[in-house]
Amino acid sequence: DAKTTQPPSMDCAEGRAANLPCNHSTISGNEYVYWYRQIHSQGPQYIIHGLKNNETNEMASLIITEDRKSSTLILPHATLRDTAVYYCIVREGNNRLAFGKGNQVVVIP
Amino acid sequence: DTGVSQDPRHKITKRGQNVTFRCDPISEHNRLYWYRQTLGQGPEFLTYFQNEAQLEKSRLLSDRFSAERPKGSFSTLEIQRTEQGDSAMYLCASSLVFSGANVLTFGAGSRLTVL
């Protein structure tokens, strides 16, 4: 079973920032949080990962709370092409990344 | 960077037939993963290789499933005596652990339909 909790779906307005929440209350001290997204019928696409500090790349920003029990993925200016299922993932077992059902994000014009 | 390649992209077969999928990972990646994804669900872990060694298998991987990575490069996933419940997208991913982070790069997947 996945060790993260995400809302099943959310809508966001085109051009606005999209804030995607994730709870990972059982995360251990040395585990990273990874975010992927999957557009229909394609393989999952890596977005960003982080350990303790906030991270930013060309796709998104990742805000991790100080207690590391939750994080937020921020898409700064959502476009229609950002419509996808977004997965927040932590390591399960020794080496596997466990995906849940993810958050179906729909960007609305 | 050619990414992770999977072949075939689509396979339609009749129940009881054997099928084999191939995955070519990113060349410098030493880890290779197989996942299965059914409609409306997230990817489910099947198995994982580090170089040529198969280090972990999910209980989802029944005895009809076998995966190999003979020389630590490409990998094959074979399903024997296919059943309709095997219909799914089979995803391959590869990675190279760096600074403790394990970022997987996924292929486009191989979609299996069992009639």
mmCIF file of C-alpha atoms in Angstrom:
data_model
loop_
_atom_site.group_PDB
_atom_site.id
_atom_site.type_symbol
_atom_site.label_atom_id
_atom_site.label_comp_id
_atom_site.label_asym_id
_atom_site.label_seq_id
_atom_site.Cartn_x
_atom_site.Cartn_y
_atom_site.Cartn_z
ATOM 1 C CA ASP A 1 0.000 0.000 0.000
ATOM 2 C CA ALA A 2 1.137 3.512 -0.789
ATOM 3 C CA LYS A 3 2.498 5.517 2.114
ATOM 4 C CA THR A 4 1.116 8.811 0.841
ATOM 5 C CA THR A 5 -2.337 10.397 0.772
ATOM 6 C CA GLN A 6 -3.526 12.714 -1.971
ATOM 7 C CA PRO A 7 -6.938 14.080 -2.944
ATOM 8 C CA PRO A 8 -8.413 11.943 -5.739
ATOM 9 C CA SER A 9 -9.010 14.902 -8.017
ATOM 10 C CA MET A 10 -8.868 18.656 -8.302
ATOM 11 C CA ASP A 11 -9.467 21.383 -10.854
ATOM 12 C CA CYS A 12 -7.367 24.454 -11.395
ATOM 13 C CA ALA A 13 -7.626 27.471 -13.636
ATOM 14 C CA GLU A 14 -5.359 27.923 -16.618
ATOM 15 C CA GLY A 15 -2.675 30.503 -15.941
ATOM 16 C CA ARG A 16 -3.017 30.250 -12.179
ATOM 17 C CA ALA A 17 -0.719 28.455 -9.761
ATOM 18 C CA ALA A 18 -1.802 24.907 -8.956
ATOM 19 C CA ASN A 19 -1.040 23.677 -5.436
ATOM 20 C CA LEU A 20 -1.124 19.899 -5.097
ATOM 21 C CA PRO A 21 -1.054 18.591 -1.507
ATOM 22 C CA CYS A 22 0.341 15.310 -0.232
ATOM 23 C CA ASN A 23 0.494 13.752 3.215
ATOM 24 C CA HIS A 24 3.309 11.360 4.078
ATOM 25 C CA SER A 25 3.116 11.252 7.849
ATOM 26 C CA THR A 26 5.071 7.986 8.212
ATOM 27 C CA ILE A 27 8.071 9.112 6.190
ATOM 28 C CA SER A 28 11.416 8.307 7.777
ATOM 29 C CA GLY A 29 14.245 10.754 8.177
ATOM 30 C CA ASN A 30 16.301 9.750 5.164
ATOM 31 C CA GLU A 31 13.495 9.136 2.656
ATOM 32 C CA TYR A 32 12.978 11.397 -0.313
ATOM 33 C CA VAL A 33 9.590 12.541 -1.585
ATOM 34 C CA TYR A 34 9.186 12.129 -5.341
ATOM 35 C CA TRP A 35 6.569 13.596 -7.651
ATOM 36 C CA TYR A 36 5.624 12.130 -11.007
ATOM 37 C CA ARG A 37 2.795 12.803 -13.389
ATOM 38 C CA GLN A 38 1.141 10.647 -15.997
ATOM 39 C CA ILE A 39 -0.670 11.902 -19.030
ATOM 40 C CA HIS A 40 -3.204 9.472 -20.463
ATOM 41 C CA SER A 41 -1.656 6.345 -22.014
ATOM 42 C CA GLN A 42 1.919 7.500 -21.432
ATOM 43 C CA GLY A 43 4.537 6.360 -18.932
ATOM 44 C CA PRO A 44 4.951 8.352 -15.704
ATOM 45 C CA GLN A 45 7.098 11.450 -16.069
ATOM 46 C CA TYR A 46 9.449 12.556 -13.290
ATOM 47 C CA ILE A 47 8.800 16.077 -11.996
ATOM 48 C CA ILE A 48 10.855 16.762 -8.887
ATOM 49 C CA HIS A 49 12.083 15.255 -5.620
ATOM 50 C CA GLY A 50 13.182 16.551 -2.245
ATOM 51 C CA LEU A 51 14.410 15.528 1.184
ATOM 52 C CA LYS A 52 14.171 18.440 3.616
ATOM 53 C CA ASN A 53 14.670 21.665 1.745
ATOM 54 C CA ASN A 54 12.300 23.219 -0.725
ATOM 55 C CA GLU A 55 13.220 22.494 -4.312
ATOM 56 C CA THR A 56 12.554 24.199 -7.643
ATOM 57 C CA ASN A 57 13.214 23.210 -11.215
ATOM 58 C CA GLU A 58 11.921 24.233 -14.619
ATOM 59 C CA MET A 59 8.711 22.267 -14.139
ATOM 60 C CA ALA A 60 7.619 22.915 -10.573
ATOM 61 C CA SER A 61 8.423 23.798 -6.989
ATOM 62 C CA LEU A 62 8.264 21.433 -4.042
ATOM 63 C CA ILE A 63 7.523 22.729 -0.573
ATOM 64 C CA ILE A 64 8.181 20.274 2.272
ATOM 65 C CA THR A 65 6.960 21.060 5.782
ATOM 66 C CA GLU A 66 9.511 21.279 8.539
ATOM 67 C CA ASP A 67 8.270 18.051 10.160
ATOM 68 C CA ARG A 68 8.381 16.413 6.686
ATOM 69 C CA LYS A 69 4.937 14.927 7.147
ATOM 70 C CA SER A 70 3.480 16.700 4.155
ATOM 71 C CA SER A 71 4.479 18.465 0.984
ATOM 72 C CA THR A 72 2.975 20.611 -1.754
ATOM 73 C CA LEU A 73 3.806 20.532 -5.428
ATOM 74 C CA ILE A 74 3.348 23.903 -7.074
ATOM 75 C CA LEU A 75 2.841 24.331 -10.798
ATOM 76 C CA PRO A 76 3.437 28.085 -11.109
ATOM 77 C CA HIS A 77 1.358 28.795 -14.194
ATOM 78 C CA ALA A 78 -0.876 25.861 -15.053
ATOM 79 C CA THR A 79 -1.492 25.160 -18.732
ATOM 80 C CA LEU A 80 -3.927 22.789 -20.388
ATOM 81 C CA ARG A 81 -1.010 20.426 -21.016
ATOM 82 C CA ASP A 82 -0.573 20.054 -17.252
ATOM 83 C CA THR A 83 -3.812 18.046 -17.097
ATOM 84 C CA ALA A 84 -2.623 14.671 -15.785
ATOM 85 C CA VAL A 85 -2.609 12.294 -12.830
ATOM 86 C CA TYR A 86 -0.038 13.488 -10.313
ATOM 87 C CA TYR A 87 1.622 10.991 -7.981
ATOM 88 C CA CYS A 88 3.361 11.813 -4.708
ATOM 89 C CA ILE A 89 5.615 8.894 -3.810
ATOM 90 C CA VAL A 90 7.969 7.753 -1.088
ATOM 91 C CA ARG A 91 10.109 4.664 -1.002
ATOM 92 C CA GLU A 92 8.503 1.410 0.140
ATOM 93 C CA GLY A 93 10.670 -1.435 1.281
ATOM 94 C CA ASN A 94 14.300 -1.332 0.251
ATOM 95 C CA ASN A 95 14.137 -0.093 -3.280
ATOM 96 C CA ARG A 96 10.657 0.226 -4.706
ATOM 97 C CA LEU A 97 8.649 3.381 -5.241
ATOM 98 C CA ALA A 98 5.002 2.730 -4.381
ATOM 99 C CA PHE A 99 2.411 4.594 -6.416
ATOM 100 C CA GLY A 100 -1.086 5.177 -5.067
ATOM 101 C CA LYS A 101 -4.018 6.224 -7.232
ATOM 102 C CA GLY A 102 -2.714 9.751 -7.520
ATOM 103 C CA ASN A 103 -4.505 13.065 -7.937
ATOM 104 C CA GLN A 104 -6.332 13.650 -11.224
ATOM 105 C CA VAL A 105 -5.669 17.300 -11.970
ATOM 106 C CA VAL A 106 -7.743 19.002 -14.637
ATOM 107 C CA VAL A 107 -6.701 22.438 -15.856
ATOM 108 C CA ILE A 108 -9.743 24.409 -16.912
ATOM 109 C CA PRO A 109 -9.556 27.157 -19.558
ATOM 110 C CA ASP B 1 19.676 10.515 -24.465
ATOM 111 C CA THR B 2 17.439 7.878 -25.989
ATOM 112 C CA GLY B 3 15.502 7.278 -22.783
ATOM 113 C CA VAL B 4 13.924 3.957 -21.827
ATOM 114 C CA SER B 5 12.617 1.956 -24.786
ATOM 115 C CA GLN B 6 9.939 -0.693 -24.603
ATOM 116 C CA ASP B 7 8.866 -3.112 -27.274
ATOM 117 C CA PRO B 8 6.250 -3.868 -28.445
ATOM 118 C CA ARG B 9 4.098 -0.876 -27.580
ATOM 119 C CA HIS B 10 0.927 -2.870 -28.089
ATOM 120 C CA LYS B 11 0.273 -6.601 -28.008
ATOM 121 C CA ILE B 12 -3.017 -8.398 -28.541
ATOM 122 C CA THR B 13 -3.023 -12.097 -27.801
ATOM 123 C CA LYS B 14 -5.404 -14.926 -27.142
ATOM 124 C CA ARG B 15 -5.831 -16.448 -23.727
ATOM 125 C CA GLY B 16 -3.296 -19.197 -23.129
ATOM 126 C CA GLN B 17 -0.595 -17.778 -25.372
ATOM 127 C CA ASN B 18 2.829 -16.667 -24.150
ATOM 128 C CA VAL B 19 4.013 -13.076 -24.574
ATOM 129 C CA THR B 20 7.375 -11.396 -24.048
ATOM 130 C CA PHE B 21 8.133 -7.728 -23.529
ATOM 131 C CA ARG B 22 11.533 -6.130 -23.902
ATOM 132 C CA CYS B 23 12.949 -3.115 -22.107
ATOM 133 C CA ASP B 24 16.115 -1.230 -23.024
ATOM 134 C CA PRO B 25 17.099 1.051 -20.127
ATOM 135 C CA ILE B 26 19.236 4.167 -20.171
ATOM 136 C CA SER B 27 22.731 2.804 -20.720
ATOM 137 C CA GLU B 28 24.423 4.105 -17.585
ATOM 138 C CA HIS B 29 21.572 3.073 -15.273
ATOM 139 C CA ASN B 30 22.259 -0.032 -13.195
ATOM 140 C CA ARG B 31 18.751 -0.487 -11.792
ATOM 141 C CA LEU B 32 15.768 -1.700 -13.782
ATOM 142 C CA TYR B 33 12.171 -1.994 -12.629
ATOM 143 C CA TRP B 34 8.991 -3.556 -14.012
ATOM 144 C CA TYR B 35 5.583 -2.203 -13.023
ATOM 145 C CA ARG B 36 2.060 -3.127 -14.098
ATOM 146 C CA GLN B 37 -0.792 -0.639 -14.440
ATOM 147 C CA THR B 38 -4.465 -1.425 -14.898
ATOM 148 C CA LEU B 39 -7.144 1.075 -15.835
ATOM 149 C CA GLY B 40 -7.775 3.686 -13.165
ATOM 150 C CA GLN B 41 -4.981 2.476 -10.913
ATOM 151 C CA GLY B 42 -1.462 3.674 -10.268
ATOM 152 C CA PRO B 43 1.507 1.569 -11.365
ATOM 153 C CA GLU B 44 2.107 -1.525 -9.205
ATOM 154 C CA PHE B 45 5.614 -2.801 -8.567
ATOM 155 C CA LEU B 46 6.437 -6.214 -10.046
ATOM 156 C CA THR B 47 10.176 -6.714 -9.820
ATOM 157 C CA TYR B 48 13.553 -4.974 -9.680
ATOM 158 C CA PHE B 49 17.083 -5.705 -10.906
ATOM 159 C CA GLN B 50 20.387 -4.271 -9.888
ATOM 160 C CA ASN B 51 22.708 -5.047 -12.776
ATOM 161 C CA GLU B 52 21.849 -8.671 -13.681
ATOM 162 C CA ALA B 53 20.635 -9.681 -10.224
ATOM 163 C CA GLN B 54 16.906 -9.822 -9.584
ATOM 164 C CA LEU B 55 16.760 -8.502 -6.041
ATOM 165 C CA GLU B 56 13.069 -8.168 -5.319
ATOM 166 C CA LYS B 57 9.821 -9.654 -6.606
ATOM 167 C CA SER B 58 6.290 -8.658 -5.719
ATOM 168 C CA ARG B 59 3.725 -11.246 -4.707
ATOM 169 C CA LEU B 60 1.869 -10.004 -7.816
ATOM 170 C CA LEU B 61 4.507 -11.801 -9.880
ATOM 171 C CA SER B 62 2.928 -15.244 -10.135
ATOM 172 C CA ASP B 63 4.808 -18.285 -11.400
ATOM 173 C CA ARG B 64 3.515 -17.528 -14.897
ATOM 174 C CA PHE B 65 5.640 -14.383 -14.937
ATOM 175 C CA SER B 66 9.392 -14.393 -15.363
ATOM 176 C CA ALA B 67 11.802 -11.529 -15.808
ATOM 177 C CA GLU B 68 15.431 -11.604 -16.821
ATOM 178 C CA ARG B 69 18.251 -9.161 -17.312
ATOM 179 C CA PRO B 70 20.958 -11.449 -18.645
ATOM 180 C CA LYS B 71 23.899 -9.082 -19.018
ATOM 181 C CA GLY B 72 22.768 -6.231 -16.862
ATOM 182 C CA SER B 73 21.574 -4.287 -19.872
ATOM 183 C CA PHE B 74 18.196 -4.982 -21.500
ATOM 184 C CA SER B 75 15.469 -6.921 -19.710
ATOM 185 C CA THR B 76 12.633 -9.179 -20.773
ATOM 186 C CA LEU B 77 9.340 -9.884 -19.038
ATOM 187 C CA GLU B 78 7.595 -13.077 -20.141
ATOM 188 C CA ILE B 79 4.044 -14.050 -19.309
ATOM 189 C CA GLN B 80 3.158 -17.675 -19.905
ATOM 190 C CA ARG B 81 -0.376 -18.998 -20.454
ATOM 191 C CA THR B 82 -1.856 -15.514 -20.473
ATOM 192 C CA GLU B 83 -5.186 -14.851 -18.773
ATOM 193 C CA GLN B 84 -7.644 -12.034 -19.360
ATOM 194 C CA GLY B 85 -6.654 -10.589 -15.996
ATOM 195 C CA ASP B 86 -3.153 -10.027 -17.348
ATOM 196 C CA SER B 87 -4.488 -7.273 -19.606
ATOM 197 C CA ALA B 88 -2.649 -4.153 -18.482
ATOM 198 C CA MET B 89 0.076 -1.666 -19.305
ATOM 199 C CA TYR B 90 3.512 -3.063 -18.448
ATOM 200 C CA LEU B 91 5.936 -0.283 -17.584
ATOM 201 C CA CYS B 92 9.698 -0.481 -17.400
ATOM 202 C CA ALA B 93 11.868 2.061 -15.605
ATOM 203 C CA SER B 94 15.570 2.460 -14.988
ATOM 204 C CA SER B 95 17.563 4.476 -12.474
ATOM 205 C CA LEU B 96 20.959 5.322 -11.092
ATOM 206 C CA VAL B 97 21.005 6.108 -7.407
ATOM 207 C CA PHE B 98 22.694 9.454 -6.721
ATOM 208 C CA SER B 99 23.160 11.017 -3.294
ATOM 209 C CA GLY B 100 20.607 8.609 -1.889
ATOM 210 C CA ALA B 101 17.889 9.635 -4.331
ATOM 211 C CA ASN B 102 16.490 7.037 -6.720
ATOM 212 C CA VAL B 103 14.878 8.847 -9.649
ATOM 213 C CA LEU B 104 13.197 6.420 -12.022
ATOM 214 C CA THR B 105 12.906 7.146 -15.723
ATOM 215 C CA PHE B 106 9.961 5.306 -17.249
ATOM 216 C CA GLY B 107 9.414 4.038 -20.736
ATOM 217 C CA ALA B 108 6.199 4.551 -22.663
ATOM 218 C CA GLY B 109 4.927 1.103 -21.679
ATOM 219 C CA SER B 110 3.742 -2.028 -23.431
ATOM 220 C CA ARG B 111 -0.016 -2.427 -23.492
ATOM 221 C CA LEU B 112 -1.226 -6.020 -23.373
ATOM 222 C CA THR B 113 -4.742 -7.074 -24.329
ATOM 223 C CA VAL B 114 -5.677 -10.696 -23.722
ATOM 224 C CA LEU B 115 -8.783 -11.826 -25.590
#
